[in-house]
């Protein structure tokens, strides 16, 4: 069985400051890991994915995440937050037949 | 990226009626499709996983006779909410994948009156 835990339900940052959204996972397999973003009243958009290649993964809109097997973590970071980054972020762990979502982290960006 | 569509985007129905939601992968063949339900300000909850040509696998607590899933082709899966009740009102999202990452539909908002 696999599961994913997002350690913060809500993160608030000021515009221009770094963003860190934390995610820990458990999996019996070598997992694929994803981060998705959901803006209000919109569908989910893929930010980035890890599928056993490079451990530092770069995604869209300046986001990146580092896969750390020893820590079973896949934290999402961005050097400088923009107002448009305010949204709900979901960490997902997956094998070919199963997907599990984290509870989500709401990112608020203050001007 | 790949595109997944859902139809309808929103639907209002009366209690006791049935509603069908379609999920289509527009530019790739989806061997696996997932159906999720999302309550306001909460995470997506997996309802069922379907593989083309076989019966869906339902998560614990999801009534298979109430939420009928059909994955008849590599590009289409349907979710039918039978005898809908107000507590079935929710946002339903599908996702589809082949070998790559799953791609999500825009969701269907169901309101049962």
Coordinates of N, CA and C in Angstrom, one line a residue, chain A residues 3-109:
Chain A
X3 N 1.0 5.6 0.4 CA 0.3 6.8 1.0 C 1.2 8.0 0.8
X4 N 0.5 9.2 1.0 CA 1.3 10.4 0.9 C 0.8 11.4 2.0
X5 N 1.7 12.1 2.6 CA 1.3 13.0 3.6 C 1.9 14.4 3.3
X6 N 1.0 15.4 3.2 CA 1.5 16.7 3.1 C 1.5 17.4 4.4
X7 N 2.6 17.8 4.8 CA 2.8 18.2 6.2 C 2.2 19.5 6.7
X8 N 1.8 20.3 5.7 CA 1.2 21.6 6.1 C -0.1 21.8 5.3
X9 N -1.2 22.1 6.0 CA -2.4 22.3 5.3 C -2.5 23.7 4.7
X10 N -1.7 24.6 5.3 CA -1.8 26.0 4.8 C -0.4 26.6 4.9
X11 N 0.1 27.2 3.9 CA 1.4 27.9 3.9 C 1.1 29.3 3.4
X12 N 1.6 30.3 4.1 CA 1.5 31.7 3.7 C 2.9 32.3 3.6
X13 N 3.1 32.9 2.4 CA 4.4 33.6 2.2 C 4.1 35.0 1.6
X14 N 5.1 35.8 1.7 CA 5.0 37.1 1.0 C 5.6 37.0 -0.4
X15 N 5.0 37.8 -1.3 CA 5.5 37.9 -2.7 C 7.0 38.1 -2.7
X16 N 7.6 37.3 -3.6 CA 9.1 37.5 -3.7 C 9.9 36.6 -2.8
X17 N 9.3 36.0 -1.8 CA 10.0 35.1 -0.8 C 9.9 33.6 -1.3
X18 N 10.8 32.8 -0.8 CA 10.8 31.4 -1.2 C 9.5 30.6 -0.7
X19 N 9.2 29.6 -1.5 CA 8.1 28.7 -1.2 C 8.6 27.3 -0.9
X20 N 8.1 26.7 0.2 CA 8.4 25.3 0.5 C 7.1 24.6 0.9
X21 N 6.7 23.6 0.1 CA 5.6 22.8 0.4 C 6.1 21.4 0.6
X22 N 5.8 20.8 1.8 CA 6.4 19.5 2.1 C 5.5 18.3 1.9
X23 N 6.2 17.2 1.4 CA 5.5 16.0 1.1 C 6.3 14.8 1.5
X24 N 5.7 13.9 2.2 CA 6.4 12.6 2.5 C 5.5 11.5 2.0
X25 N 6.1 10.4 1.6 CA 5.4 9.3 1.0 C 5.8 8.0 1.6
X26 N 5.0 7.0 1.4 CA 5.4 5.6 1.7 C 4.9 4.8 0.5
X27 N 5.7 3.9 0.1 CA 5.4 3.0 -1.0 C 6.2 1.7 -1.0
X28 N 5.5 0.7 -1.4 CA 6.2 -0.6 -1.4 C 7.1 -0.8 -2.7
X29 N 6.8 0.1 -3.6 CA 7.5 0.0 -4.9 C 8.4 1.3 -5.1
X30 N 9.1 1.3 -6.2 CA 9.8 2.6 -6.6 C 8.7 3.5 -7.2
X31 N 8.3 4.5 -6.5 CA 7.1 5.2 -6.9 C 7.4 6.2 -8.0
X32 N 6.3 6.6 -8.6 CA 6.3 7.8 -9.4 C 5.7 8.9 -8.5
X33 N 6.2 10.1 -8.5 CA 5.7 11.1 -7.7 C 5.4 12.4 -8.5
X34 N 4.3 13.0 -8.1 CA 3.9 14.2 -8.9 C 3.4 15.3 -8.0
X35 N 3.5 16.5 -8.5 CA 2.9 17.6 -7.8 C 1.9 18.2 -8.8
X36 N 0.7 18.5 -8.3 CA -0.4 19.1 -9.1 C -0.8 20.4 -8.4
X37 N -1.3 21.3 -9.2 CA -1.8 22.6 -8.7 C -3.3 22.7 -9.1
X38 N -4.1 23.2 -8.2 CA -5.5 23.5 -8.6 C -5.8 24.9 -8.2
X39 N -6.1 25.7 -9.2 CA -6.6 27.1 -8.9 C -8.0 27.1 -8.6
X40 N -8.6 28.1 -7.9 CA -10.0 28.0 -7.6 C -10.9 27.8 -8.8
X41 N -11.8 26.9 -8.7 CA -12.8 26.6 -9.7 C -12.1 26.1 -11.0
X42 N -11.0 25.6 -10.9 CA -10.3 25.0 -12.1 C -9.9 23.6 -11.9
X43 N -9.6 22.9 -13.0 CA -9.1 21.5 -12.9 C -7.7 21.5 -12.4
X44 N -7.2 20.3 -12.3 CA -5.8 20.1 -11.8 C -4.8 20.2 -13.0
X45 N -3.7 20.8 -12.7 CA -2.6 21.0 -13.7 C -1.3 20.3 -13.1
X46 N -0.7 19.6 -14.0 CA 0.6 18.9 -13.6 C 1.7 20.0 -13.5
X47 N 2.4 20.0 -12.3 CA 3.5 20.9 -12.2 C 4.8 20.2 -12.5
X48 N 5.0 19.0 -12.0 CA 6.2 18.3 -12.3 C 6.0 16.8 -11.9
X49 N 7.0 16.0 -12.4 CA 6.9 14.6 -12.1 C 8.3 14.0 -11.8
X50 N 8.3 13.0 -11.0 CA 9.5 12.2 -10.8 C 9.2 10.8 -11.1
X51 N 10.0 10.2 -12.0 CA 9.8 8.9 -12.5 C 11.1 8.1 -12.5
X52 N 12.0 8.2 -11.5 CA 13.2 7.5 -11.3 C 14.3 7.9 -12.2
X53 N 14.3 9.1 -12.7 CA 15.4 9.7 -13.4 C 16.2 10.6 -12.5
X54 N 16.4 11.8 -12.9 CA 17.1 12.8 -12.0 C 16.3 13.0 -10.7
X55 N 17.0 13.1 -9.6 CA 16.3 13.3 -8.3 C 15.8 14.8 -8.2
X56 N 16.4 15.7 -8.8 CA 15.9 17.1 -8.8 C 15.1 17.3 -10.1
X57 N 13.9 17.6 -9.9 CA 13.0 17.7 -11.0 C 12.5 19.2 -11.2
X58 N 12.6 19.7 -12.4 CA 12.2 21.0 -12.6 C 10.8 21.0 -13.3
X59 N 9.9 21.9 -12.9 CA 8.6 21.9 -13.4 C 8.3 23.2 -14.1
X60 N 7.0 23.5 -14.2 CA 6.6 24.7 -14.9 C 6.5 25.8 -13.8
X61 N 6.5 27.0 -14.3 CA 6.4 28.2 -13.5 C 7.4 28.4 -12.4
X62 N 8.6 27.8 -12.6 CA 9.7 28.0 -11.7 C 9.7 27.1 -10.5
X63 N 8.8 26.1 -10.5 CA 8.8 25.2 -9.4 C 9.8 24.0 -9.6
X64 N 10.3 23.5 -8.6 CA 11.1 22.3 -8.6 C 10.9 21.5 -7.4
X65 N 11.3 20.2 -7.5 CA 11.1 19.3 -6.3 C 12.3 18.3 -6.3
X66 N 12.7 17.9 -5.1 CA 13.8 17.0 -5.0 C 13.3 15.7 -4.3
X67 N 13.6 14.6 -5.0 CA 13.3 13.3 -4.5 C 14.4 12.8 -3.6
X68 N 14.1 12.6 -2.3 CA 15.0 12.1 -1.4 C 14.5 10.7 -0.8
X69 N 15.1 9.7 -1.3 CA 14.7 8.3 -1.0 C 14.9 8.1 0.5
X70 N 16.1 8.5 1.0 CA 16.4 8.2 2.4 C 15.4 8.9 3.4
X71 N 14.9 10.0 3.0 CA 13.9 10.7 3.8 C 12.5 10.5 3.3
X72 N 12.3 9.7 2.3 CA 11.0 9.5 1.7 C 10.2 10.8 1.5
X73 N 10.9 11.8 1.0 CA 10.3 13.1 0.8 C 10.4 13.5 -0.6
X74 N 9.5 14.4 -1.0 CA 9.4 15.0 -2.3 C 8.9 16.4 -2.2
X75 N 9.6 17.3 -1.5 CA 9.2 18.6 -1.2 C 9.2 19.5 -2.5
X76 N 8.3 20.4 -2.6 CA 8.1 21.3 -3.7 C 8.7 22.7 -3.3
X77 N 9.5 23.3 -4.1 CA 10.1 24.6 -3.8 C 10.0 25.6 -5.0
X78 N 10.0 26.8 -4.6 CA 10.1 27.9 -5.7 C 10.9 29.0 -5.0
X79 N 11.9 29.6 -5.7 CA 12.8 30.6 -5.1 C 12.0 31.9 -4.7
X80 N 11.0 32.3 -5.6 CA 10.4 33.6 -5.4 C 8.9 33.4 -5.7
X81 N 8.1 33.6 -4.7 CA 6.6 33.5 -5.0 C 6.0 34.6 -5.7
X82 N 5.1 34.3 -6.6 CA 4.3 35.3 -7.3 C 2.8 35.2 -6.8
X83 N 2.1 36.3 -6.9 CA 0.7 36.3 -6.5 C -0.1 35.2 -7.2
X84 N 0.3 35.0 -8.5 CA -0.5 34.0 -9.2 C -0.2 32.6 -8.8
X85 N 0.7 32.4 -7.8 CA 1.0 31.0 -7.3 C 0.0 30.6 -6.2
X86 N -0.8 31.5 -5.8 CA -1.8 31.2 -4.8 C -2.8 30.2 -5.3
X87 N -2.8 29.0 -4.7 CA -3.7 27.9 -5.2 C -3.6 26.8 -4.2
X88 N -4.2 25.7 -4.5 CA -4.1 24.4 -3.7 C -3.1 23.5 -4.4
X89 N -2.2 22.9 -3.7 CA -1.2 22.1 -4.3 C -1.3 20.6 -3.7
X90 N -1.2 19.7 -4.6 CA -1.4 18.3 -4.2 C -0.2 17.5 -4.6
X91 N 0.3 16.7 -3.6 CA 1.4 15.7 -3.9 C 0.7 14.4 -4.1
X92 N 1.2 13.7 -5.1 CA 0.6 12.4 -5.5 C 1.7 11.3 -5.7
X93 N 1.4 10.2 -5.1 CA 2.3 9.0 -5.3 C 1.5 8.0 -6.1
X94 N 2.2 7.4 -7.1 CA 1.6 6.5 -8.0 C 2.4 5.3 -8.4
X95 N 1.7 4.2 -8.6 CA 2.3 3.1 -9.4 C 1.3 2.9 -10.5
X96 N 1.6 2.0 -11.5 CA 0.8 2.0 -12.7 C -0.7 1.8 -12.4
X97 N -1.1 1.1 -11.4 CA -2.5 0.9 -11.2 C -3.2 1.6 -10.0
X98 N -2.5 2.5 -9.4 CA -3.0 3.1 -8.2 C -2.4 4.5 -8.1
X99 N -3.2 5.4 -7.6 CA -2.8 6.8 -7.3 C -3.3 7.2 -6.0
X100 N -2.5 7.9 -5.2 CA -2.9 8.4 -3.9 C -2.6 9.9 -3.8
X101 N -3.5 10.6 -3.3 CA -3.4 12.1 -3.2 C -3.0 12.4 -1.7
X102 N -2.2 13.4 -1.6 CA -2.1 14.1 -0.3 C -3.3 14.9 0.0
X103 N -3.4 15.4 1.2 CA -4.6 16.2 1.6 C -4.6 17.6 1.0
X104 N -3.5 18.0 0.5 CA -3.4 19.3 -0.2 C -2.8 20.3 0.8
X105 N -2.1 21.3 0.2 CA -1.6 22.5 0.9 C -2.1 23.7 0.2
X106 N -2.8 24.6 0.9 CA -3.2 25.8 0.4 C -2.1 26.9 0.5
X107 N -1.7 27.4 -0.6 CA -0.6 28.4 -0.6 C -1.3 29.8 -0.7
X108 N -1.0 30.6 0.2 CA -1.5 32.0 0.2 C -0.2 32.9 0.0
X109 N -0.3 33.9 -1.0 CA 0.8 34.8 -1.2 C 0.3 36.2 -0.9

